[in-house]
XYZ file of C-alpha atoms in Angstrom:
317
model
C 51.521 -121.160 198.975
C 50.766 -120.074 195.420
C 53.348 -118.014 193.534
C 51.771 -114.559 193.126
C 53.676 -113.860 189.907
C 52.175 -116.944 188.296
C 48.691 -115.952 189.414
C 49.201 -112.511 187.852
C 50.315 -114.229 184.637
C 47.022 -116.108 184.633
C 45.125 -112.823 185.049
C 46.932 -111.306 182.064
C 46.232 -114.408 179.948
C 42.564 -114.287 180.908
C 42.224 -110.623 179.988
C 44.273 -110.759 176.785
C 43.045 -114.172 175.638
C 46.570 -115.292 174.865
C 49.461 -116.653 176.860
C 51.884 -115.129 174.355
C 50.289 -111.702 174.770
C 50.423 -112.113 178.561
C 54.129 -112.958 178.311
C 54.724 -109.822 176.267
C 52.785 -107.685 178.783
C 54.906 -109.019 181.646
C 58.178 -108.767 179.696
C 58.983 -112.506 179.740
C 59.440 -114.963 176.898
C 56.521 -117.135 175.653
C 58.401 -120.295 176.644
C 58.948 -118.938 180.184
C 55.260 -118.043 180.400
C 54.289 -121.557 179.301
C 56.584 -123.124 181.899
C 55.253 -120.858 184.678
C 51.653 -121.662 183.788
C 52.377 -125.406 183.837
C 53.912 -125.026 187.289
C 50.882 -123.066 188.506
C 48.538 -125.796 187.250
C 50.690 -128.355 189.082
C 50.491 -126.250 192.278
C 46.684 -125.975 192.220
C 46.104 -129.504 190.961
C 43.696 -128.368 188.204
C 44.050 -127.345 184.573
C 43.570 -123.608 184.344
C 43.666 -122.983 180.580
C 42.292 -124.638 177.487
C 45.010 -124.222 174.866
C 43.260 -123.309 171.625
C 44.685 -122.989 168.092
C 44.545 -119.244 168.602
C 44.797 -118.161 172.195
C 43.551 -119.675 175.437
C 40.291 -120.054 177.325
C 39.946 -120.383 181.105
C 38.673 -123.506 182.775
C 36.307 -123.197 185.745
C 39.297 -123.433 188.092
C 41.056 -120.829 185.965
C 38.090 -118.448 186.248
C 37.999 -118.852 190.047
C 41.730 -118.269 190.471
C 41.829 -115.372 187.973
C 39.096 -113.580 189.932
C 41.173 -113.843 193.109
C 44.205 -112.769 191.111
C 42.475 -109.558 190.030
C 41.877 -108.696 193.677
C 45.535 -109.396 194.438
C 46.590 -107.176 191.544
C 44.392 -104.338 192.804
C 45.955 -104.596 196.266
C 49.476 -104.657 194.850
C 48.771 -101.627 192.700
C 47.329 -99.874 195.751
C 50.425 -100.756 197.753
C 52.635 -99.362 194.992
C 50.616 -96.157 194.950
C 50.968 -95.889 198.730
C 54.733 -96.286 198.501
C 54.958 -93.701 195.743
C 52.911 -91.278 197.861
C 55.253 -91.822 200.782
C 58.281 -91.294 198.545
C 56.752 -88.071 197.222
C 55.813 -86.981 200.778
C 52.120 -86.812 199.897
C 51.029 -88.912 202.878
C 52.288 -90.688 205.982
C 53.535 -89.812 209.470
C 56.997 -88.673 210.538
C 57.726 -89.432 214.205
C 60.217 -87.223 216.012
C 61.788 -87.155 219.446
C 62.804 -83.954 221.201
C 63.608 -82.352 224.549
C 61.981 -79.229 226.039
C 64.627 -76.659 225.045
C 64.636 -77.789 221.414
C 60.835 -78.081 221.409
C 60.569 -74.445 222.486
C 63.121 -73.060 220.017
C 64.332 -74.994 216.975
C 61.525 -77.463 216.479
C 58.468 -75.191 215.998
C 60.045 -73.422 213.036
C 61.165 -76.736 211.522
C 57.681 -78.223 211.928
C 56.071 -75.170 210.336
C 58.395 -75.290 207.328
C 57.894 -79.037 206.916
C 54.091 -78.704 207.103
C 54.025 -75.927 204.511
C 56.257 -77.860 202.134
C 54.565 -81.229 202.631
C 50.945 -80.591 203.691
C 49.963 -84.216 203.171
C 52.413 -85.434 205.818
C 51.596 -85.677 209.514
C 54.226 -85.152 212.198
C 54.119 -86.641 215.689
C 56.545 -85.448 218.384
C 57.557 -87.178 221.618
C 59.226 -84.959 224.217
C 61.271 -87.051 226.613
C 64.338 -87.305 228.818
C 67.669 -88.214 227.275
C 67.615 -91.929 228.115
C 64.069 -92.334 226.845
C 64.935 -90.604 223.552
C 67.736 -93.137 223.015
C 65.288 -95.967 223.686
C 62.715 -94.524 221.268
C 65.374 -94.409 218.547
C 66.426 -97.975 219.305
C 62.877 -99.360 219.124
C 61.999 -97.326 216.035
C 59.189 -95.441 217.765
C 60.790 -92.246 216.453
C 62.815 -91.847 213.247
C 64.737 -88.758 214.297
C 65.532 -87.265 217.691
C 67.037 -83.981 218.795
C 69.633 -84.632 221.496
C 72.351 -82.738 223.364
C 75.643 -83.472 225.052
C 78.546 -81.816 226.896
C 82.273 -82.574 226.899
C 81.950 -85.008 229.795
C 78.993 -87.011 228.429
C 79.632 -87.221 224.681
C 77.256 -89.530 222.846
C 79.241 -92.545 221.718
C 76.535 -94.896 220.519
C 77.633 -97.072 217.598
C 73.968 -97.782 216.873
C 73.272 -94.103 216.151
C 74.052 -91.808 213.265
C 74.600 -88.440 215.002
C 74.874 -85.042 213.302
C 76.140 -81.933 215.094
C 73.662 -79.109 214.391
C 74.985 -76.192 216.434
C 76.807 -75.137 219.584
C 74.701 -73.781 222.430
C 76.850 -71.688 224.794
C 76.212 -71.250 228.501
C 75.215 -67.683 229.395
C 74.774 -65.764 232.626
C 71.248 -64.538 233.474
C 71.091 -61.395 235.620
C 68.407 -58.825 236.537
C 67.971 -55.965 234.072
C 69.252 -53.499 236.719
C 72.160 -55.661 237.901
C 75.425 -53.940 238.794
C 77.170 -56.815 237.020
C 76.166 -55.251 233.711
C 78.522 -52.368 234.464
C 81.551 -54.650 234.729
C 83.835 -54.587 231.663
C 84.492 -58.304 232.020
C 82.910 -61.016 234.145
C 84.577 -64.254 235.148
C 83.054 -67.001 237.235
C 85.597 -66.403 239.991
C 84.153 -62.884 240.380
C 80.742 -64.444 241.137
C 81.776 -66.544 244.136
C 79.764 -64.400 246.561
C 76.572 -64.434 244.475
C 73.395 -66.360 245.258
C 72.387 -68.770 242.488
C 69.150 -69.995 240.952
C 69.654 -73.629 239.969
C 67.564 -76.212 238.121
C 65.966 -78.796 240.383
C 65.819 -82.607 240.191
C 69.456 -83.145 239.190
C 68.914 -81.305 235.921
C 71.977 -81.308 233.603
C 72.307 -77.517 233.894
C 72.661 -77.893 237.664
C 75.658 -80.130 236.966
C 77.019 -77.514 234.553
C 76.850 -74.852 237.267
C 78.539 -76.988 239.907
C 81.273 -78.175 237.530
C 81.940 -74.636 236.278
C 82.047 -73.059 239.735
C 84.350 -75.738 241.096
C 86.730 -75.161 238.195
C 86.641 -71.468 239.155
C 87.525 -72.375 242.756
C 84.239 -72.213 244.700
C 80.959 -74.020 245.412
C 77.842 -72.062 244.401
C 75.444 -70.842 247.106
C 71.988 -71.987 246.015
C 69.049 -69.707 246.837
C 66.332 -71.325 244.710
C 65.715 -74.526 242.717
C 63.504 -73.969 239.682
C 61.655 -76.512 237.546
C 61.862 -74.677 234.218
C 63.715 -71.795 232.613
C 60.809 -69.346 232.778
C 60.602 -69.872 236.526
C 64.364 -69.399 236.819
C 64.177 -66.122 234.877
C 61.359 -64.900 237.112
C 63.373 -65.565 240.255
C 66.398 -63.802 238.740
C 64.212 -60.798 237.853
C 62.914 -60.763 241.437
C 66.485 -60.428 242.733
C 66.643 -63.843 244.359
C 69.912 -64.654 242.626
C 71.593 -65.095 239.260
C 71.609 -68.142 237.018
C 73.300 -69.810 234.110
C 71.482 -71.473 231.232
C 72.065 -72.662 227.679
C 71.474 -69.754 225.280
C 68.880 -71.745 223.326
C 66.802 -72.231 226.472
C 66.334 -68.469 226.686
C 64.895 -67.836 223.235
C 61.842 -66.418 225.018
C 63.677 -64.059 227.335
C 61.843 -61.945 229.892
C 62.145 -58.165 229.451
C 63.432 -57.746 233.007
C 66.493 -59.971 232.744
C 69.673 -59.663 230.705
C 71.987 -62.304 229.245
C 75.764 -62.059 229.510
C 78.107 -64.197 227.408
C 81.190 -65.464 229.178
C 84.607 -65.036 227.595
C 86.132 -68.051 225.874
C 88.618 -68.665 228.692
C 85.900 -68.842 231.368
C 85.003 -72.436 232.408
C 81.380 -72.284 231.245
C 80.768 -75.310 228.978
C 79.067 -75.195 225.614
C 76.674 -77.992 224.827
C 76.147 -79.468 221.387
C 72.686 -79.760 219.854
C 72.493 -82.964 217.830
C 70.174 -84.775 215.443
C 70.242 -88.565 215.672
C 68.722 -91.536 213.900
C 69.163 -95.288 214.156
C 72.201 -96.154 212.028
C 70.833 -99.564 211.064
C 67.781 -98.094 209.354
C 68.096 -95.962 206.211
C 66.211 -92.659 206.537
C 62.783 -92.459 204.935
C 62.162 -89.671 202.398
C 60.250 -87.800 205.094
C 63.132 -88.115 207.581
C 65.607 -86.913 204.953
C 63.420 -83.912 204.140
C 63.055 -82.999 207.821
C 66.805 -83.385 208.353
C 67.467 -80.786 205.645
C 64.938 -78.424 207.226
C 66.361 -78.827 210.743
C 69.858 -78.119 209.400
C 68.593 -74.904 207.810
C 66.764 -73.820 210.958
C 69.847 -74.541 213.084
C 71.958 -72.383 210.798
C 69.444 -69.576 211.188
C 69.638 -69.810 214.990
C 73.435 -69.804 214.852
C 73.499 -66.687 212.678
C 70.795 -65.007 214.776
C 72.722 -65.518 218.017
C 75.931 -64.251 216.398
C 74.098 -61.157 215.149
C 72.700 -60.431 218.615
C 76.173 -60.723 220.114
C 77.698 -58.368 217.559
C 74.952 -55.802 218.170
C 75.459 -56.016 221.907
C 71.975 -57.400 222.656
C 73.754 -60.255 224.368
C 76.621 -58.658 226.234
C 80.056 -60.265 225.963
C 82.096 -60.684 229.084
């Protein structure tokens, strides 16, 4: 295999007509240039330069190799330009992983901001279950992934760099005309006789409900199993029962339901929203830029939810 640096030295000598000038252009000494050229001639088995009293002239073999060298130089310069474009976020693709709640709340705003700031970049998003998101991070199919966890299933993956973005409290979802809205304070124990809308297919929020109710001393009576949060809200509005859900999952709240925050001493867990990347791979410029944007968006959601609570839009138990 030919040494590319020596081939590029030959190209410079051919274009400048001097091995000394080529050495100067490549920031090496004339003696080093002479040694490298001798080694290249030994590698190819042909003389490449006629050494003249003033300068050099290519042999036929030198002309053939220099022509190939020019093509190599063009490709290397193109590669450098590509890398600079990626570093400046002028081109390329950022691959993200997400889950439905984040994709319906945090992520759209982050994607919009990223697109406006870096219009030359493309973003690709994979929405998946928790285990699949971990696998996508491990294989490198996504650079960043939005994840979540609760107290009992904390992410403890040494292979991941995990950043806590915000806390997402569990809230109670009731009909807009519910008598529960008249109560000065609601605890889970007070809801033992209620019918419940629960998420189907062993959804994590179903586990949250069962864990919380058991801590409050009862097993919930399930009246309906929904497959998404909009369906759950609809069934609550229809009077089929009440539900719990992460606050972030109810960003698009129906007009005919109300959200009630539990008091801090009520056993209704708060989940963490997280941003993760593979710890063994340094973040690309695009991933770093998106991380900053997602942090900013998360802060906005945190402040927005606090503002709603203070104004009474989300009632505190």
